Coordinates of C-alpha atoms and ligand atoms in Angstrom, one line a residue:
X181 CA 22.6 -21.8 -3.4
X182 CA 20.6 -19.5 -5.4
X183 CA 18.5 -15.9 -4.9
X184 CA 14.7 -17.8 -4.7
X185 CA 12.6 -14.3 -5.0
X186 CA 14.8 -13.1 -8.0
X187 CA 15.2 -17.0 -9.9
X188 CA 11.5 -17.3 -9.2
X189 CA 9.7 -13.9 -10.7
X190 CA 13.0 -12.1 -12.7
X191 CA 15.0 -15.4 -13.1
X192 CA 13.0 -17.5 -15.0
X193 CA 12.2 -15.0 -17.9
X194 CA 15.7 -14.0 -18.9
X195 CA 15.8 -13.8 -22.4
X196 CA 12.0 -14.7 -23.2
X197 CA 10.5 -12.6 -26.3
X198 CA 7.1 -12.6 -25.2
X199 CA 5.8 -9.2 -23.9
X200 CA 5.8 -8.0 -20.1
X201 CA 4.8 -4.5 -20.4
X202 CA 2.3 -2.9 -22.3
X203 CA 2.5 1.4 -22.1
X204 CA 0.1 3.6 -23.0
X205 CA 1.5 5.0 -26.3
X206 CA 1.5 1.6 -27.4
X207 CA 5.5 0.2 -26.8
X208 CA 6.1 -2.7 -25.0
X209 CA 8.5 -4.3 -22.9
X210 CA 9.5 -8.1 -23.7
X211 CA 10.3 -9.9 -20.6
X212 CA 14.2 -10.5 -22.3
X213 CA 14.7 -6.0 -22.7
X214 CA 13.4 -5.8 -18.8
X215 CA 15.6 -8.1 -17.6
X216 CA 18.7 -6.3 -19.5
X217 CA 17.7 -3.4 -18.3
X218 CA 17.4 -4.5 -14.3
X219 CA 20.8 -6.3 -14.8
X220 CA 22.0 -2.6 -16.0
X221 CA 20.6 -1.1 -13.0
X222 CA 21.6 -4.0 -10.7
X223 CA 25.1 -3.3 -12.0
X224 CA 24.8 0.3 -11.1
X225 CA 23.4 -0.6 -7.6
X226 CA 26.8 -2.1 -7.8
X227 CA 28.8 1.1 -9.1
X228 CA 27.5 3.0 -6.5
X229 CA 28.5 1.3 -3.7
X230 CA 25.5 -0.8 -2.4
X231 CA 26.2 -4.5 -0.9
X232 CA 24.1 -7.6 -0.6
X233 CA 21.4 -6.2 2.7
X234 CA 22.4 -2.4 1.6
X235 CA 18.9 -0.6 1.7
X236 CA 18.1 1.6 -1.8
X237 CA 15.4 4.5 -0.8
X238 CA 13.2 5.3 -3.9
X239 CA 10.6 8.1 -4.3
X240 CA 10.3 8.0 -8.0
X241 CA 7.6 8.0 -10.7
X242 CA 5.8 4.3 -11.5
X243 CA 7.8 3.6 -15.0
X244 CA 9.5 0.1 -16.2
X245 CA 12.3 1.7 -14.9
X246 CA 11.3 2.0 -11.9
X247 CA 9.7 -1.6 -11.4
X248 CA 13.3 -2.7 -12.9
X249 CA 14.5 -0.7 -10.1
X250 CA 13.0 -3.6 -7.8
X251 CA 14.3 -6.4 -10.2
X252 CA 17.6 -5.1 -10.0
X253 CA 17.2 -4.8 -5.9
X254 CA 16.2 -8.5 -5.9
X255 CA 19.3 -9.2 -8.5
X256 CA 22.4 -7.7 -6.1
X257 CA 20.6 -8.6 -3.1
X258 CA 19.9 -4.5 -2.2
X259 CA 16.8 -4.5 0.3
X260 CA 14.6 -2.2 -1.7
X261 CA 12.1 0.6 0.4
X262 CA 10.3 2.2 -2.0
X263 CA 8.5 5.8 -0.7
X264 CA 5.2 7.6 -1.2
X265 CA 5.7 9.9 -4.3
X266 CA 3.5 12.4 -2.5
X267 CA 5.5 12.8 0.8
X268 CA 7.4 16.0 1.3
X269 CA 11.0 16.2 1.5
X270 CA 10.4 16.0 5.3
X271 CA 8.9 12.7 5.3
X272 CA 11.3 11.3 2.8
X273 CA 13.7 12.1 5.4
X274 CA 12.8 10.5 8.3
X275 CA 12.8 7.5 6.1
X276 CA 15.7 7.9 4.7
X277 CA 17.7 8.1 8.4
X278 CA 15.7 5.7 10.3
X279 CA 16.9 3.3 7.3
X280 CA 20.0 3.8 6.5
X281 CA 19.9 3.9 3.5
X282 CA 23.1 4.1 1.4
X283 CA 21.6 5.3 -1.7
X284 CA 18.4 7.4 -2.8
X285 CA 16.6 7.4 -6.2
X286 CA 14.3 11.2 -6.7
X287 CA 13.4 13.1 -9.7
X288 CA 15.3 16.0 -11.0
X289 CA 12.5 17.6 -9.8
X290 CA 12.3 17.0 -6.1
X291 CA 16.9 16.7 -6.5
X292 CA 17.5 20.4 -5.0
X293 CA 15.1 19.7 -2.2
X294 CA 16.7 16.1 -1.6
X295 CA 20.4 17.1 -1.6
X296 CA 20.0 18.0 2.0
X297 CA 18.1 15.3 3.1
X298 CA 20.8 13.0 1.3
X299 CA 24.1 14.8 3.0
X300 CA 22.6 14.5 6.6
X301 CA 22.1 11.0 6.5
X302 CA 25.4 10.4 5.0
X303 CA 23.4 8.9 1.5
X304 CA 23.8 9.2 -1.6
X305 CA 22.2 10.8 -4.3
X306 CA 20.9 10.0 -7.8
X307 CA 17.7 10.5 -10.2
X308 CA 14.9 8.6 -12.2
X309 CA 12.7 10.5 -13.9
X310 CA 9.0 9.4 -14.9
X311 CA 10.7 8.5 -18.7
X312 CA 13.7 6.4 -16.8
X313 CA 16.4 8.7 -17.3
X314 CA 18.9 10.6 -14.8
X315 CA 21.7 9.8 -13.5
X316 CA 21.3 6.3 -12.4
X317 CA 20.3 5.4 -16.0
X318 CA 23.6 7.0 -16.8
X319 CA 25.9 4.8 -15.2
X320 CA 23.3 2.2 -15.9
X321 CA 23.8 2.8 -19.7
X322 CA 27.6 1.7 -19.0
X323 CA 27.4 -1.3 -17.4
X324 CA 27.2 -5.1 -18.9
X325 CA 22.9 -5.8 -19.6
X326 CA 23.4 -9.4 -17.9
X327 CA 25.3 -9.5 -13.9
X328 CA 25.4 -12.3 -11.3
X329 CA 22.2 -12.6 -9.3
X330 CA 23.9 -12.8 -5.5
X331 CA 23.2 -16.0 -3.8
X332 CA 20.0 -15.1 -0.9
X333 CA 17.9 -17.3 1.3
X334 CA 14.2 -17.3 1.5
X335 CA 15.2 -15.5 5.0
X336 CA 17.2 -12.9 3.7
X337 CA 15.1 -9.5 3.4
X338 CA 14.1 -8.3 0.5
X339 CA 12.0 -4.5 1.3
X340 CA 11.1 -2.6 4.0
X341 CA 7.8 -0.6 3.7
X342 CA 7.1 1.7 6.5
X343 CA 4.3 1.8 8.1
X344 CA 3.0 4.5 10.7
X345 CA 1.9 4.1 14.4
X346 CA -0.7 5.2 16.7
X347 CA 2.2 6.8 18.5
X348 CA 5.5 8.2 17.5
X349 CA 6.9 7.9 14.3
X350 CA 6.6 4.9 11.5
X351 CA 8.0 1.9 11.4
X352 CA 9.9 -0.2 8.6
X353 CA 8.7 -3.3 8.0
X354 CA 11.4 -5.8 7.1
X355 CA 9.8 -8.2 4.9
X356 CA 12.2 -11.4 3.7
X357 CA 12.6 -13.3 0.0
X358 CA 10.1 -15.6 1.7
X359 CA 7.3 -13.8 2.9
X360 CA 6.8 -12.0 -0.7
X361 CA 7.4 -15.4 -2.5
X362 CA 5.0 -17.6 -0.7
X363 CA 2.5 -15.2 -0.6
X364 CA 2.6 -14.9 -4.2
X365 CA 3.0 -18.5 -5.1
X366 CA -0.7 -19.0 -2.2
X367 CA -2.2 -15.4 -4.6
X368 CA -1.3 -17.7 -8.3
X369 CA -2.7 -20.7 -6.9
X370 CA -6.1 -19.2 -5.2
X371 CA -7.0 -16.3 -8.1
X372 CA -5.7 -19.1 -11.1
X373 CA -2.5 -16.5 -12.3
X374 CA -1.9 -17.5 -15.7
X375 CA 0.9 -16.9 -18.2
X376 CA -2.5 -16.0 -20.7
X377 CA -3.6 -12.7 -18.4
X378 CA -2.7 -9.5 -18.3
X379 CA -3.5 -7.7 -15.9
X380 CA -4.2 -3.7 -15.8
X381 CA -2.1 -2.1 -13.6
X382 CA -2.9 1.4 -12.3
X383 CA -2.1 1.3 -8.6
X384 CA 1.1 2.7 -7.4
X385 CA 4.4 0.0 -7.0
X386 CA 5.4 2.1 -3.8
X387 CA 2.7 -0.5 -2.0
X388 CA 2.1 -3.9 -1.1
X389 CA -1.2 -3.6 -2.8
X390 CA 0.6 -2.4 -6.8
X391 CA 3.6 -3.9 -5.8
X392 CA 3.6 -7.4 -4.5
X393 CA 0.4 -8.3 -4.9
X394 CA -0.4 -7.1 -8.3
X395 CA 3.5 -7.3 -10.1
X396 CA 4.7 -10.3 -8.2
X397 CA 1.8 -12.6 -9.6
X398 CA 2.1 -11.4 -12.7
X399 CA 5.3 -12.4 -12.7
X400 CA 5.6 -15.4 -10.8
X401 CA 2.9 -16.7 -13.4
X402 CA 4.7 -14.7 -16.2
X403 CA 1.8 -12.8 -17.5
X404 CA 2.0 -9.8 -18.7
X405 CA 0.5 -6.2 -17.6
X406 CA -1.0 -3.2 -19.4
X407 CA 1.5 -0.5 -17.2
X408 CA -0.7 2.7 -16.6
X409 CA 1.3 5.4 -14.4
X410 CA -1.8 6.1 -11.9
X411 CA -5.6 5.5 -12.3
X412 CA -7.5 7.5 -14.7
X413 CA -10.9 6.2 -15.7
X414 CA -10.7 7.5 -19.5
X415 CA -7.5 5.1 -19.7
X416 CA -9.2 1.9 -17.7
X417 CA -11.8 2.7 -20.2
X418 CA -10.1 2.9 -23.3
X419 CA -7.6 -0.8 -21.9
X420 CA -10.0 -3.1 -19.9
X421 CA -11.1 -4.5 -23.3
X422 CA -7.6 -5.7 -24.1
X423 CA -7.0 -6.7 -20.3
X424 CA -8.0 -10.0 -18.0
X425 CA -7.8 -9.1 -15.0
X426 CA -8.3 -5.7 -13.3
X427 CA -6.8 -4.9 -9.3
X428 CA -7.8 -1.5 -7.1
X429 CA -9.0 -0.1 -4.0
X430 CA -12.5 0.4 -3.6
X431 CA -12.2 3.7 -5.1
X432 CA -11.8 2.2 -8.6
X433 CA -14.7 0.8 -8.3
X434 CA -17.1 3.7 -7.4
X435 CA -14.7 5.8 -10.3
X436 CA -15.9 2.7 -12.9
X437 CA -19.4 2.5 -12.0
X438 CA -20.7 6.1 -11.8
X439 CA -19.1 6.1 -15.6
X440 CA -21.9 5.5 -18.0
X441 CA -18.9 3.7 -20.2
X442 CA -18.2 1.4 -17.7
X443 CA -20.9 -1.1 -19.2
X444 CA -21.5 -5.2 -18.6
X445 CA -20.2 -5.2 -22.5
X446 CA -17.3 -3.1 -21.6
X447 CA -15.8 -6.0 -19.0
X448 CA -17.6 -9.3 -20.6
X449 CA -14.5 -10.6 -21.5
X450 CA -12.4 -10.1 -17.7
X451 CA -11.9 -12.9 -15.3
X452 CA -11.3 -11.4 -12.6
X453 CA -11.5 -7.6 -10.4
X454 CA -10.1 -8.0 -6.7
X455 CA -10.2 -5.6 -4.6
X456 CA -8.7 -4.2 -1.4
X457 CA -6.4 -2.1 1.1
X458 CA -10.0 -0.9 2.3
X459 CA -13.3 -1.9 2.9
X460 CA -15.9 -2.2 -0.2
X461 CA -18.7 -0.9 0.9
X462 CA -21.4 -4.0 0.1
X463 CA -22.8 -1.5 -1.9
X464 CA -20.8 -1.1 -4.1
X465 CA -20.5 -5.2 -4.3
X466 CA -24.0 -5.2 -5.2
X467 CA -23.9 -2.3 -7.6
X468 CA -21.2 -3.3 -9.2
X469 CA -22.8 -7.0 -10.1
X470 CA -25.8 -5.5 -10.7
X471 CA -24.2 -4.1 -14.1
X472 CA -21.3 -6.6 -14.8
X473 CA -22.7 -10.2 -13.8
X474 CA -19.7 -10.2 -12.3
X475 CA -18.8 -10.2 -8.4
X476 CA -15.9 -8.8 -7.0
X477 CA -13.5 -10.6 -5.3
X478 CA -12.3 -8.7 -1.8
X479 CA -9.5 -9.4 0.0
X480 CA -7.4 -8.9 2.9
X481 CA -4.1 -7.6 3.6
X482 CA -1.5 -5.6 5.6
X483 CA 2.0 -4.2 5.2
X484 CA 3.3 -6.4 7.6
X485 CA 1.8 -9.5 6.2
X486 CA 0.9 -9.1 2.3
X487 CA -2.3 -11.1 2.3
X488 CA -4.3 -13.0 4.7
X489 CA -7.5 -13.8 3.4
X490 CA -9.7 -13.9 -0.1
X491 CA -12.8 -14.7 -1.4
X492 CA -13.0 -17.8 -2.7
X493 CA -12.5 -17.6 -7.0
X494 CA -14.8 -20.6 -8.2
X495 CA -17.0 -20.4 -4.7
X496 CA -19.1 -17.5 -3.6
X497 CA -17.6 -14.2 -3.1
X498 CA -19.7 -12.7 0.1
X499 CA -20.2 -8.7 -0.1
X500 CA -18.8 -7.0 3.1
X501 CA -16.8 -10.3 3.5
X502 CA -12.4 -10.4 3.2
X503 CA -13.5 -14.5 2.7
X504 CA -11.8 -17.3 4.1
X505 CA -8.3 -17.1 5.4
X506 CA -5.2 -18.0 2.5
X507 CA -3.3 -21.6 3.0
X508 CA -1.0 -21.9 5.1
X509 CA -2.3 -18.6 7.0
X510 CA -3.5 -19.4 10.4
X511 CA -6.1 -16.9 11.8
X512 CA -7.6 -16.9 15.3
X513 CA -10.3 -13.5 16.8
X514 CA -9.0 -12.5 20.4
X515 CA -9.9 -10.9 23.0
X516 CA -7.7 -7.9 22.7
X517 CA -6.8 -7.6 26.3
X518 CA -6.3 -11.1 27.4
X519 CA -4.9 -12.8 24.0
X520 CA -7.6 -15.9 24.5
X521 CA -8.7 -17.1 21.0
X522 CA -12.8 -15.8 21.3
X523 CA -15.7 -18.4 20.2
X524 CA -17.0 -18.2 16.6
X525 CA -19.1 -15.6 16.2
X526 CA -17.9 -13.2 18.3
X527 CA -15.9 -9.8 17.9
X528 CA -12.4 -9.3 18.1
X529 CA -9.0 -8.9 17.4
X530 CA -7.4 -10.3 14.4
X531 CA -4.4 -12.3 14.8
X532 CA -2.3 -14.4 11.9
X533 CA 0.5 -16.6 11.6
X534 CA 2.1 -17.7 8.8
X535 CA 5.0 -17.4 6.1
X536 CA 3.9 -14.1 4.8
X537 CA 4.1 -12.9 8.4
X538 CA 7.3 -9.8 8.5
X539 CA 10.4 -10.2 10.4
X540 CA 10.2 -7.4 12.2
X541 CA 10.8 -3.6 12.0
X542 CA 13.5 -2.4 11.6
X543 CA 15.8 -1.5 14.8
X544 CA 12.8 -1.3 17.0
X545 CA 12.6 -4.3 19.3
X546 CA 10.1 -3.2 21.7
X547 CA 7.7 -2.2 18.7
X548 CA 7.9 -5.5 17.0
X549 CA 7.3 -7.4 21.0
X550 CA 4.4 -4.9 21.3
X551 CA 2.2 -6.7 17.6
X552 CA 4.7 -9.6 16.9
X553 CA 3.7 -12.4 19.8
X554 CA 6.5 -15.1 20.3
X555 CA 4.7 -17.5 19.5
X556 CA 4.4 -16.3 15.4
X557 CA 0.5 -14.5 15.8
X558 CA 0.8 -10.8 14.5
X559 CA -1.8 -8.7 16.2
X560 CA -3.3 -6.8 12.9
X561 CA -5.2 -4.3 15.1
X562 CA -8.0 -5.1 13.1
X563 CA -11.6 -6.4 14.6
X564 CA -13.1 -9.2 13.1
X565 CA -15.8 -11.6 13.1
X566 CA -15.4 -14.7 11.4
X567 CA -19.6 -16.5 10.7
X568 CA -20.5 -19.8 10.3
X569 CA -19.3 -20.5 6.9
X570 CA -15.3 -19.0 7.8
X571 CA -16.0 -15.9 6.4
X572 CA -13.2 -13.7 7.6
X573 CA -15.4 -10.0 8.2
X574 CA -13.7 -6.6 9.4
X575 CA -16.0 -4.9 11.6
X576 CA -13.6 -2.0 12.8
X577 CA -10.0 -1.0 13.8
X578 CA -8.4 -1.9 17.3
X579 CA -5.8 1.6 15.8
X580 CA -6.7 4.8 15.6
X581 CA -6.7 5.0 11.8
X582 CA -8.2 6.4 8.9
X583 CA -7.9 4.6 4.7
X584 CA -8.7 7.2 2.8
X585 CA -8.7 5.8 -1.3
X586 CA -6.8 2.7 0.1
X587 CA -3.6 5.3 1.5
X588 CA -3.3 4.3 5.0
X589 CA -3.3 8.1 7.2
X590 CA -2.3 8.3 11.1
X591 CA -4.2 11.2 13.0
X592 CA -1.5 10.7 15.5
X593 CA 0.9 12.1 13.0
X594 CA -1.7 15.2 11.9
X595 CA -2.4 15.5 15.8
X596 CA 1.2 16.3 16.8
X597 CA 1.4 19.0 14.2
X598 CA -1.4 21.2 14.6
X599 CA -0.5 21.3 18.3
X600 CA 1.9 23.0 17.4
X601 CA 0.3 25.4 15.9
X602 CA -0.6 29.2 17.8
X603 CA -3.5 29.4 19.2
X604 CA -4.7 25.6 19.5
X605 CA -4.7 24.1 22.7
X606 CA -5.1 20.5 21.2
X607 CA -6.5 18.9 18.8
X608 CA -8.5 15.5 17.4
X609 CA -8.3 14.2 13.7
X610 CA -10.9 11.8 12.9
X611 CA -11.8 9.7 9.6
X612 CA -15.0 10.7 8.2
X613 CA -17.5 8.5 5.2
X614 CA -16.3 10.3 1.3
X615 CA -18.2 9.2 -1.2
X616 CA -14.8 9.3 -3.2
X617 CA -12.6 8.1 -1.1
X618 CA -14.5 6.1 1.6
X619 CA -13.0 7.4 4.7
X620 CA -11.5 11.5 4.8
X621 CA -9.5 13.6 6.9
X622 CA -11.3 16.3 9.4
X623 CA -9.4 18.2 12.3
X624 CA -11.1 19.7 15.0
X625 CA -9.2 22.0 17.4
X626 CA -9.7 23.7 20.3
X627 CA -8.4 26.8 20.8
X628 CA -5.9 28.3 23.5
X629 CA -7.4 30.7 26.0
X630 CA -4.9 33.4 24.1
X631 CA -7.1 33.3 20.8
X632 CA -8.8 32.1 18.0
X633 CA -6.6 29.6 15.5
X634 CA -5.6 30.6 11.6
X635 CA -7.2 28.3 9.3
X636 CA -5.5 29.7 6.5
X637 CA -1.7 29.6 8.3
X638 CA -2.3 26.3 9.6
X639 CA -3.2 24.8 6.1
X640 CA 0.1 26.4 4.9
X641 CA 2.0 24.9 7.6
X642 CA 0.7 21.6 7.1
X643 CA 1.4 22.3 3.2
X644 CA 5.2 21.7 3.9
X645 CA 5.1 18.9 6.4
X646 CA 2.7 16.5 5.1
X647 CA 1.9 14.8 1.7
X648 CA -1.4 15.9 -0.3
X649 CA -3.1 13.2 1.0
X650 CA -3.2 13.5 4.9
X651 CA -3.9 16.9 4.6
X652 CA -7.2 17.7 6.6
X653 CA -10.6 18.0 4.3
X654 CA -12.4 20.7 6.8
X655 CA -11.1 22.0 9.8
X656 CA -13.5 22.7 12.6
X657 CA -12.7 24.6 15.8
X658 CA -14.6 23.7 18.8
X659 CA -15.4 24.9 22.5
X660 CA -13.9 21.4 24.1
X661 CA -13.3 17.8 22.9
X662 CA -15.6 15.1 24.2
X663 CA -14.2 13.0 26.9
X664 CA -15.0 9.8 28.8
X665 CA -14.6 9.7 32.8
X666 CA -11.0 8.8 32.7
X667 CA -10.5 11.6 30.4
X668 CA -9.9 10.1 26.9
X669 CA -11.2 11.7 23.8
X670 CA -14.1 10.8 22.4
X671 CA -13.2 10.3 18.8
X672 CA -16.6 8.0 18.2
X673 CA -19.0 10.7 19.2
X674 CA -16.8 12.9 17.0
X675 CA -17.2 10.6 13.9
X676 CA -20.8 10.4 15.1
X677 CA -21.2 14.5 15.1
X678 CA -19.4 14.9 11.8
X679 CA -20.6 11.5 9.7
X680 CA -22.4 13.5 7.4
X681 CA -20.1 16.5 6.9
X682 CA -19.6 15.1 2.6
X683 CA -22.2 12.6 2.3
X684 CA -25.0 14.5 3.6
Ligands
MCA35 C1 -5.0 11.5 -3.9 N1 -5.5 12.5 -3.4 C2 -6.6 11.6 -1.9 C3 -5.6 10.3 -2.6 N2 -5.3 9.8 -3.8 N3 -6.6 12.6 -1.5 C4 -7.2 11.1 -0.5 N4 -7.0 10.0 -0.2 C5 -6.3 10.0 -1.4 N5 -6.2 8.8 -1.6 C6 -5.6 14.0 -3.4 C7 -4.8 14.3 -4.5 O1 -3.4 15.4 -4.1 C8 -5.5 15.9 -4.9 O2 -5.4 16.8 -4.4 C9 -6.9 15.4 -4.9 O3 -6.9 14.1 -3.6 C10 -7.5 14.6 -5.9 O4 -6.7 14.0 -6.6 P1 -7.2 12.8 -7.6 O5 -6.5 13.1 -9.0 O6 -8.6 12.8 -7.6 O7 -6.4 11.5 -7.1 P2 -6.2 10.6 -8.0 O8 -4.7 10.8 -8.2 O9 -7.3 9.9 -8.7 O10 -5.7 9.0 -7.0 C11 -7.1 8.5 -6.1 C12 -6.3 7.0 -6.1 C13 -4.6 7.0 -5.5 C14 -6.6 6.5 -7.3 C15 -7.3 6.6 -5.0 O11 -4.9 8.3 -4.2 C16 -4.7 6.0 -5.4 O12 -4.0 5.1 -6.5 N6 -4.7 5.1 -4.2 C17 -4.4 3.9 -4.0 C18 -3.6 3.0 -2.5 C19 -2.9 2.3 -2.7 O13 -2.6 1.4 -3.3 N7 -2.8 1.7 -1.5 C20 -2.4 0.2 -1.4 C21 -1.8 0.4 0.1 P3 -5.4 18.4 -5.2 O14 -6.2 18.6 -6.2 O15 -6.3 18.9 -3.5 O16 -3.7 18.9 -4.8 S1 -1.3 -1.5 0.3 C22 -2.2 -1.8 1.2 O17 -3.1 -1.0 1.9 C23 -2.5 -3.2 2.0 C24 -1.3 -4.3 2.1 C25 -3.6 -3.6 1.1 O18 -4.5 -4.8 1.8 O19 -3.7 -3.9 0.1
AMP36 P1 -1.2 -1.1 5.4 O1 -0.7 -2.3 6.2 O2 -0.8 0.5 4.9 O3 -1.2 -1.7 4.3 O4 -3.4 -1.2 5.4 C1 -4.0 -2.2 6.3 C2 -4.9 -2.2 6.6 O5 -5.9 -2.4 5.6 C3 -5.5 -3.2 6.9 O6 -4.9 -3.4 8.8 C4 -6.7 -3.1 7.2 O7 -7.4 -2.7 8.3 C5 -6.7 -2.3 6.2 N1 -8.3 -3.2 4.9 C6 -6.5 -3.8 4.2 N2 -7.8 -4.7 3.0 C7 -8.6 -4.5 3.7 C8 -9.9 -4.7 3.4 N3 -10.6 -6.1 2.3 N4 -11.3 -4.8 4.1 C9 -11.0 -3.7 5.3 N5 -10.1 -2.8 5.6 C10 -8.7 -3.5 4.8

């Protein structure tokens, strides 16, 4: 027996003196250092009582130590559940409860707020701060720096990533070792990653893009990462000369293009810029090439599936498309109503099947059955089209979703809160174009017959419930919502009406 994910990404680097991580202050961490730290963390997980298959929920700052917690979970067979650091305790409590996490790691500054959350869910609580210190590290320091890797198979669960739905609460996407490993192997080959690569890492590591795409690929190839705590234009410009590749959401690229220091000379040595998580405007693609002579490689993925398609590394990277299905991934365009495959060129629902597709939603068999067909095809909720050359384009969404700066925001979650506010009869939350974030959140409120809503009070309430990035950037009061003859709110009409709010 073995542990395919751990062995392939981490175990094979044990004892290597090669640098794995470069930190902004000039410090470096070798593969050997990193693996010793991970082994101590795996020991600490065991000490906290976690056994293979248990869930570890983490809401901690991005750091080498945070990445080592992921490695430790793989080594100990524990399911890794990373959470956005922007989530409020109210949001976190749902994830902890729903997943049945046995242990929660949080920053010391959030500890007081998390005590009742952990207690209510029967989970243990330990701290890990941005510098790696905290009660978890204290326990780890008492553990040996080697750990007997737990046997796992490709079908065993490696991670839960929560993703919201158009109705109801978030669902825990169950990702297996095989899902993560197969996708990393495919991408290393497709994007030609080697141990000579230095990836400039500025994405968060609580989502697929920064964790499974950027980090797993680098680990599998045995490369290095310049590991920045977050995206910051000054830091990117400072470190680009030492990197070979950068992965980002479109906001990264629009911000860089807006800075005079971002020049052709600065990136002349770079071999690859990847964009994903949200649509890259064809205009950004063209502007980037004009300035640098390089074409951004756009790819398309989802939490449930990792990466599905990619523009080619060697062939033409076509603006406005997400390229071809990756090797091993089957992709078809279907009629949303009948599920029948549509003729080439027609617009329909994108469905995908392959070793990358998740196992289902944690303890939600009905939700799983709604989106994952018995034959293994996953219904993505994205609307797409395949051109005569085989390039896939995403032309819309069959799901009510806003993507702001690469973060997914589900209008329903916000509407449910707004509808409960005093003097709000009903609400509609829409995404409108935004120059920095691509899309941003606007809330339309209809007053109740009793009076006008108090917008300041509503803002204050929302702040305690929802992460900052989900807050409406504007709230607009309207006498009624546009509806069709069936009584359904016409969000498209609202989006058209307010499309120039931030870009006009
Ligand atoms: C920060 N803010 C945001 C966002 N990020 N508001 C809306 N949308 C956001 N994405 C808030 C901050 O709280 C702050 O609020 C204000 O906006 C301005 O913050 P700023 O400093 O400008 O933002 P930032 O900290 O620079 O962050 C912007 C960012 C970041 C770099 C684009 O959001 C980011 O790293 N996004 C990447 C997300 C990602 O990894 N997605 C991948 C998901 P205030 O000032 O009012 O307090 S995985 C995925 O989607 C699939 C699988 C895939 O295909 O990859
Ligand atoms: P999530 O499940 O949170 O990871 O978000 C996945 C969604 O992001 C997909 O279903 C798409 O709607 C969107 N997405 C990811 N990559 C792209 C892309 N390159 N272009 C357009 N949308 C994308």
